[in-house]
mmCIF file of C-alpha atoms in Angstrom:
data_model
loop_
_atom_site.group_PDB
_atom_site.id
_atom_site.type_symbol
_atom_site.label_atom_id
_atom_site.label_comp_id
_atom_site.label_asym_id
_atom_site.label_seq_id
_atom_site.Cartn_x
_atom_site.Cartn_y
_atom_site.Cartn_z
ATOM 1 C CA UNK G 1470 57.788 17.804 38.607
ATOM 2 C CA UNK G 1471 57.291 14.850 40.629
ATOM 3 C CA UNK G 1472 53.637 14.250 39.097
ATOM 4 C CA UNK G 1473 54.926 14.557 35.494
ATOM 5 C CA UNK G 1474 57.919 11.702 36.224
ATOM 6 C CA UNK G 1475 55.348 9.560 37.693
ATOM 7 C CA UNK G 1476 52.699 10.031 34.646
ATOM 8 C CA UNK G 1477 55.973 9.022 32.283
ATOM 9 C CA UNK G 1478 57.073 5.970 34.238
ATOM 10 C CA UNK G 1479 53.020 5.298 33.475
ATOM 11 C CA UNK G 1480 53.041 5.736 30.046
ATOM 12 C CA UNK G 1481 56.435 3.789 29.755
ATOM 13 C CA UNK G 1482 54.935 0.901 31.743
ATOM 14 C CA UNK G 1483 52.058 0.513 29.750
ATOM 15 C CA UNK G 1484 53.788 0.407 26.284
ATOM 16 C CA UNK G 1485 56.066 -2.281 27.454
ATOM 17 C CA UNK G 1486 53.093 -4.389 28.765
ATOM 18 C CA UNK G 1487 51.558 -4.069 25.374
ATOM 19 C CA UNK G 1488 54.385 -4.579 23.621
ATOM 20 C CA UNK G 1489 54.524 -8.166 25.779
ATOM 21 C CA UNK G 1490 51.669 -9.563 24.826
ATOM 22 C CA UNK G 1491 51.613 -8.976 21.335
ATOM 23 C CA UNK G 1492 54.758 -10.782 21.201
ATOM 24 C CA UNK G 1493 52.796 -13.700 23.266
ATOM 25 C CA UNK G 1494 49.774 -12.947 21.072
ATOM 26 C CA UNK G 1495 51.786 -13.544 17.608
ATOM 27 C CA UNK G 1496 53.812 -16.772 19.050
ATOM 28 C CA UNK G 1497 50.347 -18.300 20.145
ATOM 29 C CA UNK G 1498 48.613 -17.318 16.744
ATOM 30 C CA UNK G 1499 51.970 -19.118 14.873
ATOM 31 C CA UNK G 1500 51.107 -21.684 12.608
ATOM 32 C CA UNK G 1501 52.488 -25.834 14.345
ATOM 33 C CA UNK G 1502 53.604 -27.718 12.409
ATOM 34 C CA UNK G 1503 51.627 -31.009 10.910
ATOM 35 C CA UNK G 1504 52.351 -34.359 12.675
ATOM 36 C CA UNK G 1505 53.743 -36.492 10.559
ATOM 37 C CA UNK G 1506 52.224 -38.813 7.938
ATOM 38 C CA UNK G 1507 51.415 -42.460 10.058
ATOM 39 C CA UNK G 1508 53.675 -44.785 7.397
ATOM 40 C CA UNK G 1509 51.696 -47.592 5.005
ATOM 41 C CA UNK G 1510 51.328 -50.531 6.838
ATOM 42 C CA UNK G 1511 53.034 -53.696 4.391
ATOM 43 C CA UNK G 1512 51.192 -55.469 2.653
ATOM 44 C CA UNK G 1513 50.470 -59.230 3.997
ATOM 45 C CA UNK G 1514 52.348 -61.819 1.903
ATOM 46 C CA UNK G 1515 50.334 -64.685 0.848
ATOM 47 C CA UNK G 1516 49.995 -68.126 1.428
ATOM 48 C CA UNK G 1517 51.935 -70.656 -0.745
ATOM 49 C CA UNK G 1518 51.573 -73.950 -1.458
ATOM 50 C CA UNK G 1519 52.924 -76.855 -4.206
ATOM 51 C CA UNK G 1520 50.777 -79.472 -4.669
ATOM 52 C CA UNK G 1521 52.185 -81.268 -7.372
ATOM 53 C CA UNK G 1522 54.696 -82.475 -8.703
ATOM 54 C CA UNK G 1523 55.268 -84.317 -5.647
ATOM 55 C CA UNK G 1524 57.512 -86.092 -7.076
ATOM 56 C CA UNK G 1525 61.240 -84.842 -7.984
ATOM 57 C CA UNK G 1526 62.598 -87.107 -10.717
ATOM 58 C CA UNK G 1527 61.354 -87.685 -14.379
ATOM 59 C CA UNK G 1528 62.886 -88.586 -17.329
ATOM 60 C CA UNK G 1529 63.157 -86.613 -20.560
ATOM 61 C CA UNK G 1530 60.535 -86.217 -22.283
ATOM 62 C CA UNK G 1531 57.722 -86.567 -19.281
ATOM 63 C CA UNK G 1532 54.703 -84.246 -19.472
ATOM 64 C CA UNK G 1533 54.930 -83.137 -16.060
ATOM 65 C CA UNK G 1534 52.083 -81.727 -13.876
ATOM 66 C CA UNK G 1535 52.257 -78.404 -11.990
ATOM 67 C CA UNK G 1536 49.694 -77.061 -9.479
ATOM 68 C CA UNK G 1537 49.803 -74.822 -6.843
ATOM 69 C CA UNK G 1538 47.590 -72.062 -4.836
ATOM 70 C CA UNK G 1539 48.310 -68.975 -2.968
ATOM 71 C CA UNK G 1540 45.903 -67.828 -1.063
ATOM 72 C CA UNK G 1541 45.778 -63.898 -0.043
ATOM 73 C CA UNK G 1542 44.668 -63.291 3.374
ATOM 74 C CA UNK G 1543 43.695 -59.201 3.119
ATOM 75 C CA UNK G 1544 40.714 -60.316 0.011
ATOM 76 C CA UNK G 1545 40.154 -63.710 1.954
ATOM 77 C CA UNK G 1546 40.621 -65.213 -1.782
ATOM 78 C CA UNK G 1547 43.010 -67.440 -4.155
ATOM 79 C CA UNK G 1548 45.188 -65.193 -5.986
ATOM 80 C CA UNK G 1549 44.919 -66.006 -10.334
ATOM 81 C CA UNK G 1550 46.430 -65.819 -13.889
ATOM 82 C CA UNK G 1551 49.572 -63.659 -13.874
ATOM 83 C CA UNK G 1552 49.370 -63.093 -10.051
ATOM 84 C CA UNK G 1553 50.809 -66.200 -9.963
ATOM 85 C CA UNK G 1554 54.225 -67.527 -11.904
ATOM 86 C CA UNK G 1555 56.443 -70.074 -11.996
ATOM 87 C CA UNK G 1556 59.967 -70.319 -12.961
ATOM 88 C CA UNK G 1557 62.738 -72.375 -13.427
ATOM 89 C CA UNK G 1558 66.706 -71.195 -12.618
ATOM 90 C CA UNK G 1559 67.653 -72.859 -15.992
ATOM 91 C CA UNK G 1560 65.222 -72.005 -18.075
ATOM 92 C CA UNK G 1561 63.062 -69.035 -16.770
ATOM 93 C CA UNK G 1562 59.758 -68.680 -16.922
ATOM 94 C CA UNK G 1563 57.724 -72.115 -17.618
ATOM 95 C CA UNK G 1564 54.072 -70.427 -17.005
ATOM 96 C CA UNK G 1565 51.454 -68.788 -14.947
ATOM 97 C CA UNK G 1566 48.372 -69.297 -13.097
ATOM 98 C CA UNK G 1567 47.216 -72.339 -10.700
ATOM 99 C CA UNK G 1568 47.886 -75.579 -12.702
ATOM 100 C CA UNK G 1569 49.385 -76.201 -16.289
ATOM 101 C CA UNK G 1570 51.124 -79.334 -17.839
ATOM 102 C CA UNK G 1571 54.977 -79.031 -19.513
ATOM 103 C CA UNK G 1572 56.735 -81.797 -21.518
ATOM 104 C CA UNK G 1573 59.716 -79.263 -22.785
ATOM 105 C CA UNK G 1574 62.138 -78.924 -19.363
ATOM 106 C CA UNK G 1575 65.536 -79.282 -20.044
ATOM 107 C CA UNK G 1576 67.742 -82.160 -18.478
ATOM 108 C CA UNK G 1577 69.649 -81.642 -15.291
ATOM 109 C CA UNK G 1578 68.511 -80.179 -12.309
ATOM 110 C CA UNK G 1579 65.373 -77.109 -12.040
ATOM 111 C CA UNK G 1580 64.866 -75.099 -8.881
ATOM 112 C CA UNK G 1581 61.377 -74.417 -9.396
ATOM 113 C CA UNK G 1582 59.927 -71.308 -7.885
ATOM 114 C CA UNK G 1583 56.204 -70.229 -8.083
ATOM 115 C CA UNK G 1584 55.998 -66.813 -7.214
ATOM 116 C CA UNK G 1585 52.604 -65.116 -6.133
ATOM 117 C CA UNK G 1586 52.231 -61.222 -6.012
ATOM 118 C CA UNK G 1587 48.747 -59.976 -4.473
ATOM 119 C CA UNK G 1588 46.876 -56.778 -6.328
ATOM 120 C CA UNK G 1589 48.267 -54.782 -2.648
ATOM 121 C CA UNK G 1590 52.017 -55.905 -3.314
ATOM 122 C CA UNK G 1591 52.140 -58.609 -0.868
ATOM 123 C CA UNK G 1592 54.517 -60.938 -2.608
ATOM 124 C CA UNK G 1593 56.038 -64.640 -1.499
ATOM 125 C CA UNK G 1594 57.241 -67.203 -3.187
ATOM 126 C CA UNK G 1595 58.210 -71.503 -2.564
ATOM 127 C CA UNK G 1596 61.035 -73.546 -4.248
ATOM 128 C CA UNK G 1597 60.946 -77.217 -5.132
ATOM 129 C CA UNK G 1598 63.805 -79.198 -7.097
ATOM 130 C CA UNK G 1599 63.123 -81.063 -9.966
ATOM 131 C CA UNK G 1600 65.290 -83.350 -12.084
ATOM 132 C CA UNK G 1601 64.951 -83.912 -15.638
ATOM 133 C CA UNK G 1602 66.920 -87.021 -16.686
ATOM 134 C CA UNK G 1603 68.330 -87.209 -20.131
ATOM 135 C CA UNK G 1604 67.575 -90.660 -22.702
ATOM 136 C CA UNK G 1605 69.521 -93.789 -21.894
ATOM 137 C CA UNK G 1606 70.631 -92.573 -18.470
ATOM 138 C CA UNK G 1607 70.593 -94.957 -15.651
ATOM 139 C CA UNK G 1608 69.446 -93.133 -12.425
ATOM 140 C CA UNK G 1609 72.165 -94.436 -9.894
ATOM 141 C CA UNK G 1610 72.274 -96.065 -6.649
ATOM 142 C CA UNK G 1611 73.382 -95.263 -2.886
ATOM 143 C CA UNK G 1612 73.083 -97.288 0.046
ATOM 144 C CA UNK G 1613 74.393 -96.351 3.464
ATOM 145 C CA UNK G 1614 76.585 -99.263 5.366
ATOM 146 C CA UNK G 1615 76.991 -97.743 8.727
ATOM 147 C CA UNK G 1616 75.752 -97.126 11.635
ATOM 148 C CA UNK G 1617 72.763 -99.540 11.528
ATOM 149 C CA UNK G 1618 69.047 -98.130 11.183
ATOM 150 C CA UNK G 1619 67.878 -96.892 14.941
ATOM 151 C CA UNK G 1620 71.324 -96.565 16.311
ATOM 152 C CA UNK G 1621 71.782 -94.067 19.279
ATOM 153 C CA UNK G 1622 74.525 -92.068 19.991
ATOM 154 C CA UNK G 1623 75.835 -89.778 23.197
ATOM 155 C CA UNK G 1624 76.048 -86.467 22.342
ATOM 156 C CA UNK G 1625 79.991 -86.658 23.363
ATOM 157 C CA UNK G 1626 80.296 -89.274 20.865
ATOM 158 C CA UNK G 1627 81.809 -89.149 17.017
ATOM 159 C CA UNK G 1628 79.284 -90.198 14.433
ATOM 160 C CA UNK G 1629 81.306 -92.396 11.361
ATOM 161 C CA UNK G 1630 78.689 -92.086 8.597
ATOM 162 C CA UNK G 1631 79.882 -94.511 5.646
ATOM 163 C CA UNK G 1632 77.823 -95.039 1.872
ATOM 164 C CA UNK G 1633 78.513 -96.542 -1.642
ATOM 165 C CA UNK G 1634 77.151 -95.316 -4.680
ATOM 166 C CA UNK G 1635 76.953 -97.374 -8.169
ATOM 167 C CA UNK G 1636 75.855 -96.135 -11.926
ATOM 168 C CA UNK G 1637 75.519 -97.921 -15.219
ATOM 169 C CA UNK G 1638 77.063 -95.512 -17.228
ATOM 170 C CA UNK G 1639 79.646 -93.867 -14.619
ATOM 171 C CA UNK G 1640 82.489 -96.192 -13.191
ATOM 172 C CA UNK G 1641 84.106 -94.533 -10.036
ATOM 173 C CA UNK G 1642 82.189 -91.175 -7.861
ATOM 174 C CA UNK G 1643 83.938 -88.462 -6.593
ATOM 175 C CA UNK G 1644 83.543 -87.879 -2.873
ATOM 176 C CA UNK G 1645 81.694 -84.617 -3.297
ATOM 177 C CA UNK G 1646 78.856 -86.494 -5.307
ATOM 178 C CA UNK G 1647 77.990 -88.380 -2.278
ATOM 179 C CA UNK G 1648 75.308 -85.720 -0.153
ATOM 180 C CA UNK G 1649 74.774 -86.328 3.423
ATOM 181 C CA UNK G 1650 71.892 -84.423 4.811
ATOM 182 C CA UNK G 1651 69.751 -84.933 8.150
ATOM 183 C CA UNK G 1652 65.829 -83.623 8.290
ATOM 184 C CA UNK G 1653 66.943 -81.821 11.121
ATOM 185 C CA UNK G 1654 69.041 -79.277 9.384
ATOM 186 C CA UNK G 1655 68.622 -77.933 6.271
ATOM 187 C CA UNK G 1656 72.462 -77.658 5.094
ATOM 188 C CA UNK G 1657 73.710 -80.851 4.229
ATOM 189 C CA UNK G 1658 76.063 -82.571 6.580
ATOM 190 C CA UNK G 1659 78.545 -82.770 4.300
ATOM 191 C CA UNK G 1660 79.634 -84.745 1.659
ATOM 192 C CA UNK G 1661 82.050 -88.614 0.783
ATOM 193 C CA UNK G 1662 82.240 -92.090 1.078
ATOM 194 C CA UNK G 1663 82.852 -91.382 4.793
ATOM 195 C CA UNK G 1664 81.750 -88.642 6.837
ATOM 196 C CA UNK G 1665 82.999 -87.896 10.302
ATOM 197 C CA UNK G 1666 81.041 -85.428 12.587
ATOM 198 C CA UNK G 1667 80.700 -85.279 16.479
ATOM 199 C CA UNK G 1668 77.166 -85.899 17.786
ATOM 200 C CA UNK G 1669 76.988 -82.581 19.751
ATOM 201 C CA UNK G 1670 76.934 -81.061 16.091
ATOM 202 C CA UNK G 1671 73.346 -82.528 15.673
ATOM 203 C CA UNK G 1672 69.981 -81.660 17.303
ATOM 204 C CA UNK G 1673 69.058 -83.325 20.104
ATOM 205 C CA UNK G 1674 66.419 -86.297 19.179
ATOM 206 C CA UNK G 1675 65.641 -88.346 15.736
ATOM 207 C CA UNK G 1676 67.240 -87.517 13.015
ATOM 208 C CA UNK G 1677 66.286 -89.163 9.304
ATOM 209 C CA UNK G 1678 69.751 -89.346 8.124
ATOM 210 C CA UNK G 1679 70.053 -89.421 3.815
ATOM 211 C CA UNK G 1680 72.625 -90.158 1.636
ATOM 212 C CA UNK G 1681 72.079 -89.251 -2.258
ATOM 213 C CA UNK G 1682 74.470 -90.126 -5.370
ATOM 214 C CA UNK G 1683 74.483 -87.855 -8.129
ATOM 215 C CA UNK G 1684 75.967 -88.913 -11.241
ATOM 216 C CA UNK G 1685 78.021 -87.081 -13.569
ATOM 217 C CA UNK G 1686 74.781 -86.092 -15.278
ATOM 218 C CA UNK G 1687 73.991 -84.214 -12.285
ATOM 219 C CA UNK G 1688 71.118 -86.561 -11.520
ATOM 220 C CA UNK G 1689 70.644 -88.127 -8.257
ATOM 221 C CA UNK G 1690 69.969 -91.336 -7.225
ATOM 222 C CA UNK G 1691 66.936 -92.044 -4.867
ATOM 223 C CA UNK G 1692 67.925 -91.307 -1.285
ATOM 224 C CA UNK G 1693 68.647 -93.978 1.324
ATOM 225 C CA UNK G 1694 68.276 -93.616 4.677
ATOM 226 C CA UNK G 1695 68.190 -94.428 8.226
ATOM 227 C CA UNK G 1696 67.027 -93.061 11.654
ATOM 228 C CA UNK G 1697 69.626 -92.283 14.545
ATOM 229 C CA UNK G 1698 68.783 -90.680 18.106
ATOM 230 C CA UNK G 1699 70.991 -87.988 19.421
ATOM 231 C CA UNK G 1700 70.770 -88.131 23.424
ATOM 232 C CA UNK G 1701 72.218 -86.753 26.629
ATOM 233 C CA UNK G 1702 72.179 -90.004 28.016
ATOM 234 C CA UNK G 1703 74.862 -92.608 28.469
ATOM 235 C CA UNK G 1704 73.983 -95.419 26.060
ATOM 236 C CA UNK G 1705 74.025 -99.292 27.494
ATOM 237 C CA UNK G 1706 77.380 -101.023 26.777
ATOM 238 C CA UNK G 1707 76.254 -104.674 25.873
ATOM 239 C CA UNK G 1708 78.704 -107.897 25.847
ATOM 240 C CA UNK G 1709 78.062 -110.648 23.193
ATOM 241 C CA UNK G 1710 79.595 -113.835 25.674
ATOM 242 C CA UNK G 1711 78.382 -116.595 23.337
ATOM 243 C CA UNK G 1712 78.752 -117.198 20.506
ATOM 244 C CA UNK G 1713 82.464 -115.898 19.996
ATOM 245 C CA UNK G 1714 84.574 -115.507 16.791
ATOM 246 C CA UNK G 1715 86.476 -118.928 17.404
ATOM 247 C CA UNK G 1716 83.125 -120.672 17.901
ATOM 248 C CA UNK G 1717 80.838 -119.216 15.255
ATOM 249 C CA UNK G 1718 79.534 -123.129 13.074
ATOM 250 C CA UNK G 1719 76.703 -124.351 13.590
ATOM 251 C CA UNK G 1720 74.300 -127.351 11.999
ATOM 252 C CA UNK G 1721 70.671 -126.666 10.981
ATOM 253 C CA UNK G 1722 68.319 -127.202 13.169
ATOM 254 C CA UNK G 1723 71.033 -127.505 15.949
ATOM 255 C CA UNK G 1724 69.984 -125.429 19.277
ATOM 256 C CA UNK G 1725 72.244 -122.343 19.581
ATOM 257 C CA UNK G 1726 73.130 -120.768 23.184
ATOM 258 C CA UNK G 1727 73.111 -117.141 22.997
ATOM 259 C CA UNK G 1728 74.314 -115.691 26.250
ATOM 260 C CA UNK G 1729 74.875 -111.684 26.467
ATOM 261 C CA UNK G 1730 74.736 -108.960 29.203
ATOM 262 C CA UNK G 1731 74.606 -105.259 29.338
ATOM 263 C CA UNK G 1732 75.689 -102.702 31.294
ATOM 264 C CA UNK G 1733 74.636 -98.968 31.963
ATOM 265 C CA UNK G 1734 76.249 -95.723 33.576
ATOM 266 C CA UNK G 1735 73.149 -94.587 34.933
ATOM 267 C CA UNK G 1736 71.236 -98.043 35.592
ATOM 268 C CA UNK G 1737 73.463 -100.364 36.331
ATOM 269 C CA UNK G 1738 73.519 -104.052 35.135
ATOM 270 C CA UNK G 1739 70.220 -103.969 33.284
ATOM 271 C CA UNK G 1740 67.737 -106.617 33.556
ATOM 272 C CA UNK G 1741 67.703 -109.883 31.360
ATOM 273 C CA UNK G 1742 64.561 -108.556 29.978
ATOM 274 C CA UNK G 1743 65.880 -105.486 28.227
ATOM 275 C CA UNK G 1744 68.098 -107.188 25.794
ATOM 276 C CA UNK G 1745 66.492 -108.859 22.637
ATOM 277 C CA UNK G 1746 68.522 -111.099 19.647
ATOM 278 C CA UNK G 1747 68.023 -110.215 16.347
ATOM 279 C CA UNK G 1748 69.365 -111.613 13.100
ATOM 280 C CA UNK G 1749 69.830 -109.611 9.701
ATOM 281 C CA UNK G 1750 68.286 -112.622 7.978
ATOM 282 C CA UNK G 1751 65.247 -112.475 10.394
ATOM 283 C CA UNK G 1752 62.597 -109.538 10.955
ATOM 284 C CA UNK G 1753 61.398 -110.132 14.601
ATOM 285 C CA UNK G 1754 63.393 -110.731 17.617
ATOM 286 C CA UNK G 1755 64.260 -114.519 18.310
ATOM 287 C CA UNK G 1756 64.750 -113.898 22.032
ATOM 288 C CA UNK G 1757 64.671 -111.901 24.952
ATOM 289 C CA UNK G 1758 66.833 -112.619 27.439
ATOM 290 C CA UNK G 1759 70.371 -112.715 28.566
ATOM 291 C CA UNK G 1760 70.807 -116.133 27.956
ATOM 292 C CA UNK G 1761 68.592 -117.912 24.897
ATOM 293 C CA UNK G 1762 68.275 -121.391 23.391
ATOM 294 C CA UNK G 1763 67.076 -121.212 19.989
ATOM 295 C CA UNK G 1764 66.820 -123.606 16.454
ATOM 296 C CA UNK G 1765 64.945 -121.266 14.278
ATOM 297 C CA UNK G 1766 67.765 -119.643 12.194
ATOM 298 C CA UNK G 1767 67.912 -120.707 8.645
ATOM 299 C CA UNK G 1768 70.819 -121.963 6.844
ATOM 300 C CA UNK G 1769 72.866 -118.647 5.997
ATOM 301 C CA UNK G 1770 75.509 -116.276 7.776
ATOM 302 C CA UNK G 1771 73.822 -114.423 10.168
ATOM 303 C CA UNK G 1772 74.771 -111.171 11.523
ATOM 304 C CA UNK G 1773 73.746 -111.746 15.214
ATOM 305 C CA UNK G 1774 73.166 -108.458 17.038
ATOM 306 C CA UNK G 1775 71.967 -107.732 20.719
ATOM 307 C CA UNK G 1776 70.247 -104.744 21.902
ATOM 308 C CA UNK G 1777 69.712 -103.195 24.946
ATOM 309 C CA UNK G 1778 67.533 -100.624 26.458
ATOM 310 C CA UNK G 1779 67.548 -98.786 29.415
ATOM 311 C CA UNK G 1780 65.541 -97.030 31.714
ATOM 312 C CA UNK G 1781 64.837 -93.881 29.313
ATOM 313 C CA UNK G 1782 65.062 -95.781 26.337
ATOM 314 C CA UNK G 1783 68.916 -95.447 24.639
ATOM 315 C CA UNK G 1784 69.592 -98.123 23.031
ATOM 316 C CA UNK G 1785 73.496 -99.641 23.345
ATOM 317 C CA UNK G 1786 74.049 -102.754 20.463
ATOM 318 C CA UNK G 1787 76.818 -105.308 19.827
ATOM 319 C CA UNK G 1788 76.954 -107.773 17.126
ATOM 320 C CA UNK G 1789 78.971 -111.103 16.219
ATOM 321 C CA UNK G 1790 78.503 -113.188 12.917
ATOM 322 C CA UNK G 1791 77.457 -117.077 12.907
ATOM 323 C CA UNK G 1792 77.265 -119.558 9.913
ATOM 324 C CA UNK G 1793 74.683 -122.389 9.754
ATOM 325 C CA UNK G 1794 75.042 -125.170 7.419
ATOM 326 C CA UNK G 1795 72.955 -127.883 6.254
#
């Protein structure tokens, strides 16, 4: 009896060991799924550049010059013919390839966009504007009054920007057609006869500062402009003692006495030889020093304006007016 339960519990233990591993067998033998697909790599964009025009204001009528290259760095080649194409937002498509000449653009003002696609699908693509000016227009004018060219300001300071604008044709601008912008930035700083902004607003360092007119044409006038330093440091305060407002006549070839002084947060008085004279009817300094004895101006008004420097080269101004006569 015994023997025959033992030869079961046998038999029972082997079927259950085989029955084990072909369970194990038939999960290793189980197909595993594929890794997935690596993904396309993008295709490299190419390499744009407008060469010409490199100018941005013709009249109507001008046979105009376009020519540009993109260059596609997977082939190592300039891209060609229909891979390239340039269009206008007003009028669409004005042609295709690496140079062509047009004579047909409407008037008013073309964002012109050549566009370069590369046989792998790389595509990129560069903007220029372009202004087409219609017959008997007169392009018109700006010119910025204030601050002076090369004037510094604190960054804790507020920055008065002030322009005119003139045009044959027009009589009186709106504020809004008067465009500030800085090369620093590439919105515009905003827009009127006056603009007020605080210097912290600005980059720290040069800034070309432009003012542009566009008439009700919608064509601009050519930009004017001036440089102005955005710095950290306290600017020089400088003190115009003579001449003064009450005491401003003077006789050709009469000496003048010029006596001024500066003063800085950081430095201190600042030495006589960090303050020069200028005159707005004269290019060059004509003196250097805090006080200066001088016969050289010409018979005019003169606006008379000191500068001084200090140590890490901010520049603090002040300026008085002076008539000579004959």
């Amino acid at each position: 009896m015994l023997l025959s339960i033992l030869r079961s519990f046998a038999l029972l233990s082997i079927m259950v060991i085989g029955f084990v591993l072909i369970v194990a067998t038939g999960e290793d033998d189980s197909p595993k799924p594929a890794p997935p697909a690596p993904k396309p790599s993008e295709p490299t964009p190419p390499q744009i550049t407008i060469h010409e025009p490199n100018v941005s204001f013709f009249n109507e009528g001008s046979n105009i010059y376009f020519r540009g290259e993109a260059y596609d760095p997977e082939t190592k080649s300039n891209l060609e013919g229909s891979q390239l194409i340039w269009t206008s937002d007003l009028v669409g498509q004005i042609g295709t390839g690496g140079s062509f000449w047009l004579n047909w653009l409407s008037t008013g003002t073309h964002e012109i966009t050549l566009e370069a696609r590369s046989k792998s699908g790389g595509t990129a693509s560069k903007t220029i504007t372009l202004s087409i000016n219609p017959h008997f227009n007169t392009r018109p004018e700006a010119e910025i009054l204030s601050p002076a060219d090369g004037t510094y300001f604190h960054i804790n300071e507020t920055i008065i920007f002030s322009g005119m604008a003139e045009d044959e044709e027009d009589a009186m601008f709106q504020p809004r057609q008067l465009v500030w912008k800085s090369s620093r930035h590439e919105k515009k700083l905003g827009t009127g006869f006056e603009l007020q902004i605080q210097a912290n607003t600005l980059a720290e360092g040069q800034h070309k500062i432009s003012l542009t007119a566009w008439d009700s044409q919608n064509m601009p006038s050519e930009p004017d402009s001036i440089t102005i330093h955005i710095t950290k440091n306290h600017l020089p305060e400088v003190t115009i003692i003579f001449p003064t407002e009450s005491n401003n006549k003077f006789t050709e070839n009469d000496y003048i006495i010029f006596e001024g002084k500066a003063w800085d947060r950081e430095d201190g008085l600042l030495p006589c030889t960090s303050l020069k004279w200028y005159s707005d009817k004269h290019e060059d300094a004509f003196g250097n020093d805090c006080l200066v004895r001088s016969n050289i101006l010409s018979v005019n008004e003169h606006t008379i304006t000191l500068v001084a420097k200090d140590s890490v080269g901010g520049k603090g101004t002040a300026s008085t007016t002076i008539t000579i006569i004959p």
